[in-house]
Short mmCIF file of C-alpha atoms in Angstrom, two decimals:
data_model
loop_
_atom_site.label_atom_id
_atom_site.label_comp_id
_atom_site.label_asym_id
_atom_site.label_seq_id
_atom_site.Cartn_x
_atom_site.Cartn_y
_atom_site.Cartn_z
CA GLU A 265 27.42 47.37 -51.67
CA ALA A 266 27.37 44.22 -53.79
CA ASP A 267 27.77 40.84 -52.07
CA ILE A 268 30.45 39.56 -54.41
CA TYR A 269 33.87 38.58 -53.15
CA GLN A 270 37.22 37.85 -54.68
CA THR A 271 40.32 36.30 -53.17
CA PRO A 272 43.13 36.88 -53.09
CA ARG A 273 43.08 40.65 -53.56
CA TYR A 274 46.76 40.69 -54.51
CA LEU A 275 48.97 37.85 -55.74
CA VAL A 276 52.65 37.79 -56.69
CA ILE A 277 53.75 34.48 -58.15
CA GLY A 278 56.55 32.96 -60.19
CA THR A 279 56.35 31.85 -63.81
CA GLY A 280 55.00 28.35 -64.32
CA LYS A 281 52.93 28.19 -61.15
CA LYS A 282 49.31 27.11 -61.16
CA ILE A 283 46.92 29.61 -59.61
CA THR A 284 43.21 29.81 -58.92
CA LEU A 285 41.39 33.09 -58.43
CA GLU A 286 38.29 32.72 -56.33
CA CYS A 287 34.98 34.50 -56.86
CA SER A 288 31.79 34.02 -54.92
CA GLN A 289 28.48 35.85 -54.68
CA THR A 290 25.65 35.51 -52.21
CA MET A 291 22.97 37.24 -54.30
CA GLY A 292 21.74 34.08 -56.05
CA HIS A 293 22.62 35.46 -59.49
CA ASP A 294 22.67 32.95 -62.33
CA LYS A 295 25.03 34.93 -64.58
CA MET A 296 28.68 35.43 -63.69
CA TYR A 297 31.60 36.93 -65.59
CA TRP A 298 35.37 37.30 -65.53
CA TYR A 299 37.00 40.42 -66.96
CA GLN A 300 40.64 41.35 -67.44
CA GLN A 301 41.65 44.99 -67.05
CA ASP A 302 45.04 46.56 -67.65
CA PRO A 303 45.81 50.06 -66.28
CA GLY A 304 44.10 52.78 -68.30
CA MET A 305 42.44 50.27 -70.57
CA GLU A 306 38.91 48.99 -70.99
CA LEU A 307 37.59 45.83 -69.37
CA HIS A 308 37.78 42.75 -71.58
CA LEU A 309 35.43 39.81 -71.09
CA ILE A 310 37.37 36.54 -70.85
CA HIS A 311 34.76 34.08 -69.50
CA TYR A 312 31.10 34.00 -68.61
CA SER A 313 28.52 31.60 -67.26
CA TYR A 314 24.74 31.65 -67.48
CA GLY A 315 24.30 29.05 -64.76
CA VAL A 316 25.58 25.86 -63.17
CA ASN A 317 27.60 23.70 -65.59
CA SER A 318 27.50 26.48 -68.20
CA THR A 319 30.74 28.25 -69.18
CA GLU A 320 31.68 30.17 -72.32
CA LYS A 321 34.77 32.00 -73.55
CA GLY A 322 34.52 35.75 -73.86
CA ASP A 323 35.79 38.22 -76.42
CA LEU A 324 39.42 38.22 -75.31
CA SER A 325 41.37 35.04 -75.83
CA SER A 326 42.65 33.75 -72.52
CA GLU A 327 44.70 30.77 -71.44
CA SER A 328 42.67 30.56 -68.24
CA THR A 329 39.82 28.16 -67.56
CA VAL A 330 36.73 28.46 -65.38
CA SER A 331 34.21 26.14 -63.76
CA ARG A 332 30.68 26.61 -62.41
CA ILE A 333 29.75 23.72 -60.17
CA ARG A 334 27.72 25.85 -57.76
CA THR A 335 25.63 28.93 -58.46
CA GLU A 336 27.55 31.10 -56.01
CA HIS A 337 31.08 30.09 -57.02
CA PHE A 338 32.98 30.87 -60.25
CA PRO A 339 36.74 30.22 -59.91
CA LEU A 340 39.29 31.05 -62.61
CA THR A 341 42.41 28.90 -63.03
CA LEU A 342 45.72 29.48 -64.78
CA GLU A 343 47.56 26.17 -65.19
CA SER A 344 50.95 27.80 -65.82
CA ALA A 345 51.27 31.50 -65.04
CA ARG A 346 53.38 33.73 -67.34
CA PRO A 347 54.41 37.40 -67.05
CA SER A 348 51.91 38.22 -69.83
CA HIS A 349 49.15 37.20 -67.40
CA THR A 350 50.00 40.14 -65.14
CA SER A 351 46.80 42.17 -64.91
CA GLN A 352 43.77 42.92 -62.80
CA TYR A 353 41.01 40.31 -62.89
CA LEU A 354 37.46 41.40 -62.08
CA CYS A 355 34.59 39.04 -61.36
CA ALA A 356 30.98 40.12 -61.78
CA SER A 357 27.51 38.70 -61.44
CA SER A 358 24.26 40.06 -62.79
CA LYS A 359 20.53 40.09 -62.36
CA THR A 360 17.91 41.04 -64.92
CA THR A 361 14.98 43.33 -64.12
CA GLY A 362 12.70 43.68 -67.11
CA ASP A 363 15.01 44.48 -70.01
CA GLU A 364 17.80 45.84 -67.81
CA GLU A 365 20.70 43.70 -66.73
CA THR A 366 22.76 45.10 -63.87
CA GLN A 367 26.25 43.79 -63.30
CA TYR A 368 27.78 43.86 -59.83
CA PHE A 369 31.55 43.73 -59.65
CA GLY A 370 33.86 42.27 -57.07
CA PRO A 371 36.89 44.21 -55.78
CA GLY A 372 39.27 42.50 -58.20
CA THR A 373 42.47 40.48 -57.93
CA ARG A 374 45.72 42.16 -58.93
CA LEU A 375 48.06 39.49 -60.31
CA LEU A 376 51.78 39.95 -60.83
CA VAL A 377 53.70 37.11 -62.45
CA LEU A 378 57.46 37.37 -62.15
CA LYS B 234 38.66 50.03 -82.87
CA ASN B 235 36.89 50.56 -79.57
CA GLN B 236 33.24 51.33 -80.11
CA VAL B 237 33.08 53.45 -76.95
CA GLU B 238 35.38 56.48 -76.74
CA GLN B 239 35.69 58.62 -73.63
CA SER B 240 37.18 62.04 -73.13
CA PRO B 241 39.14 63.46 -71.56
CA GLN B 242 41.46 60.60 -70.65
CA SER B 243 42.23 62.32 -67.35
CA LEU B 244 41.02 65.41 -65.55
CA ILE B 245 42.12 67.32 -62.46
CA ILE B 246 39.73 69.73 -60.76
CA LEU B 247 39.56 71.56 -57.45
CA GLU B 248 37.17 70.48 -54.74
CA GLY B 249 33.79 72.14 -55.08
CA LYS B 250 34.04 72.67 -58.85
CA ASN B 251 31.81 71.06 -61.46
CA CYS B 252 33.00 68.91 -64.35
CA THR B 253 31.61 67.08 -67.37
CA LEU B 254 32.88 63.82 -68.83
CA GLN B 255 32.10 62.76 -72.38
CA CYS B 256 31.29 59.42 -74.00
CA ASN B 257 30.82 58.83 -77.74
CA TYR B 258 29.79 55.44 -79.04
CA THR B 259 29.18 53.65 -82.33
CA VAL B 260 27.53 50.55 -80.86
CA SER B 261 24.48 49.45 -82.82
CA PRO B 262 21.81 48.41 -82.15
CA PHE B 263 21.68 50.34 -78.89
CA SER B 264 19.99 49.02 -75.77
CA ASN B 265 21.25 51.09 -72.86
CA LEU B 266 24.18 53.12 -71.58
CA ARG B 267 25.62 53.01 -68.10
CA TRP B 268 28.12 55.12 -66.25
CA TYR B 269 30.24 53.30 -63.68
CA LYS B 270 32.55 54.70 -60.99
CA GLN B 271 35.65 52.67 -60.26
CA ASP B 272 37.71 53.60 -57.22
CA THR B 273 41.38 52.63 -57.27
CA GLY B 274 41.78 48.96 -56.41
CA ARG B 275 38.02 48.32 -56.47
CA GLY B 276 35.48 47.00 -58.94
CA PRO B 277 33.19 49.34 -60.91
CA VAL B 278 29.93 50.47 -59.31
CA SER B 279 26.94 51.50 -61.41
CA LEU B 280 25.93 55.18 -61.17
CA THR B 281 23.22 55.55 -63.80
CA ILE B 282 21.58 53.63 -66.61
CA MET B 283 19.72 55.15 -69.56
CA THR B 284 17.71 53.54 -72.30
CA PHE B 285 17.01 54.87 -75.79
CA SER B 286 14.02 56.94 -74.70
CA GLU B 287 15.72 58.67 -71.77
CA ASN B 288 17.83 61.76 -72.23
CA THR B 289 18.72 62.63 -68.65
CA LYS B 290 19.01 60.85 -65.33
CA SER B 291 20.34 61.98 -61.99
CA ASN B 292 21.86 60.20 -59.03
CA GLY B 293 22.66 62.72 -56.32
CA ARG B 294 25.40 65.03 -57.61
CA TYR B 295 25.79 62.93 -60.77
CA THR B 296 23.67 63.78 -63.83
CA ALA B 297 23.95 61.77 -67.02
CA THR B 298 22.61 62.85 -70.40
CA LEU B 299 22.09 60.84 -73.54
CA ASP B 300 21.61 61.93 -77.14
CA ALA B 301 20.79 58.72 -79.00
CA ASP B 302 20.72 60.54 -82.35
CA THR B 303 24.31 61.73 -82.13
CA LYS B 304 25.34 58.74 -79.98
CA GLN B 305 26.78 60.88 -77.25
CA SER B 306 26.48 60.83 -73.49
CA SER B 307 27.88 63.02 -70.76
CA LEU B 308 28.27 62.69 -67.02
CA HIS B 309 28.12 65.95 -65.08
CA ILE B 310 29.43 66.05 -61.52
CA THR B 311 28.29 68.95 -59.40
CA ALA B 312 30.17 70.40 -56.40
CA SER B 313 32.94 67.82 -56.58
CA GLN B 314 34.27 66.15 -53.45
CA LEU B 315 37.58 64.46 -52.75
CA SER B 316 35.77 61.11 -52.76
CA ASP B 317 34.81 61.69 -56.41
CA SER B 318 38.41 60.91 -57.37
CA ALA B 319 38.06 57.73 -59.42
CA SER B 320 37.85 56.37 -62.93
CA TYR B 321 34.46 56.89 -64.63
CA ILE B 322 33.62 54.27 -67.21
CA CYS B 323 30.98 54.46 -69.93
CA VAL B 324 29.45 51.10 -70.88
CA VAL B 325 27.07 50.54 -73.78
CA SER B 326 24.89 47.46 -74.27
CA ASP B 327 23.81 46.46 -77.75
CA ARG B 328 20.80 44.41 -76.79
CA GLY B 329 18.61 43.85 -73.78
CA SER B 330 19.13 41.24 -71.07
CA THR B 331 20.07 37.71 -72.09
CA LEU B 332 21.66 38.31 -75.48
CA GLY B 333 23.21 41.69 -74.73
CA ARG B 334 26.93 42.31 -74.91
CA LEU B 335 28.70 45.14 -73.21
CA TYR B 336 31.16 47.57 -74.74
CA PHE B 337 33.44 49.32 -72.26
CA GLY B 338 35.19 52.65 -72.62
CA ARG B 339 38.67 53.12 -71.20
CA GLY B 340 37.43 55.52 -68.60
CA THR B 341 38.20 59.08 -67.55
CA GLN B 342 40.51 59.32 -64.55
CA LEU B 343 39.20 62.14 -62.36
CA THR B 344 41.33 63.63 -59.60
CA VAL B 345 39.81 66.11 -57.18
CA TRP B 346 42.31 68.27 -55.30
CA PRO B 347 41.57 70.07 -52.02
#
């Protein structure tokens, strides 16, 4: 079982609210990721970080922002939530052994914006 | 167009039966292919990883095969159990470690009935 945690697990919130999804890992991994996943669809990378003070946008355009002030913590923030943000958000961290990178996923946050 | 296609989209089998899930990809260059299991409401968990030179790998009742020439992979589940009910996701990496990007399939939703 991976030591990567996400809170909250479920969130129902009104349009226009600011929200922060928390992600933390205790494995000392440098690389962390945020994915968005809709039911029956593939995971889409929205943000990633290769270490402290390093953040990059992923393949899927997102109105969210991230920060990486500490190695173990990678929060995602939506300044003004909209119904189109309703989705599942998965956080992951990875380690590299030789040429193989293994990603470990958190349990996800299911977000519903009314 | 998604570069990783999985079939079938969903599958229902009886407990104790075997099944095979398919994954076709067009990702190039190819680094490795992983099968993940994602339980409902949870993050994906890695089952197997195969590189270009490997054509079969087992993890308990799960056996993955890879044909890098035809760019096809399969995941065979033997003697299915109720706990096998989940989404099985095929993920292909186009390059090793630091510079690699991941391509996700949409998953096959497997339901095992008693």
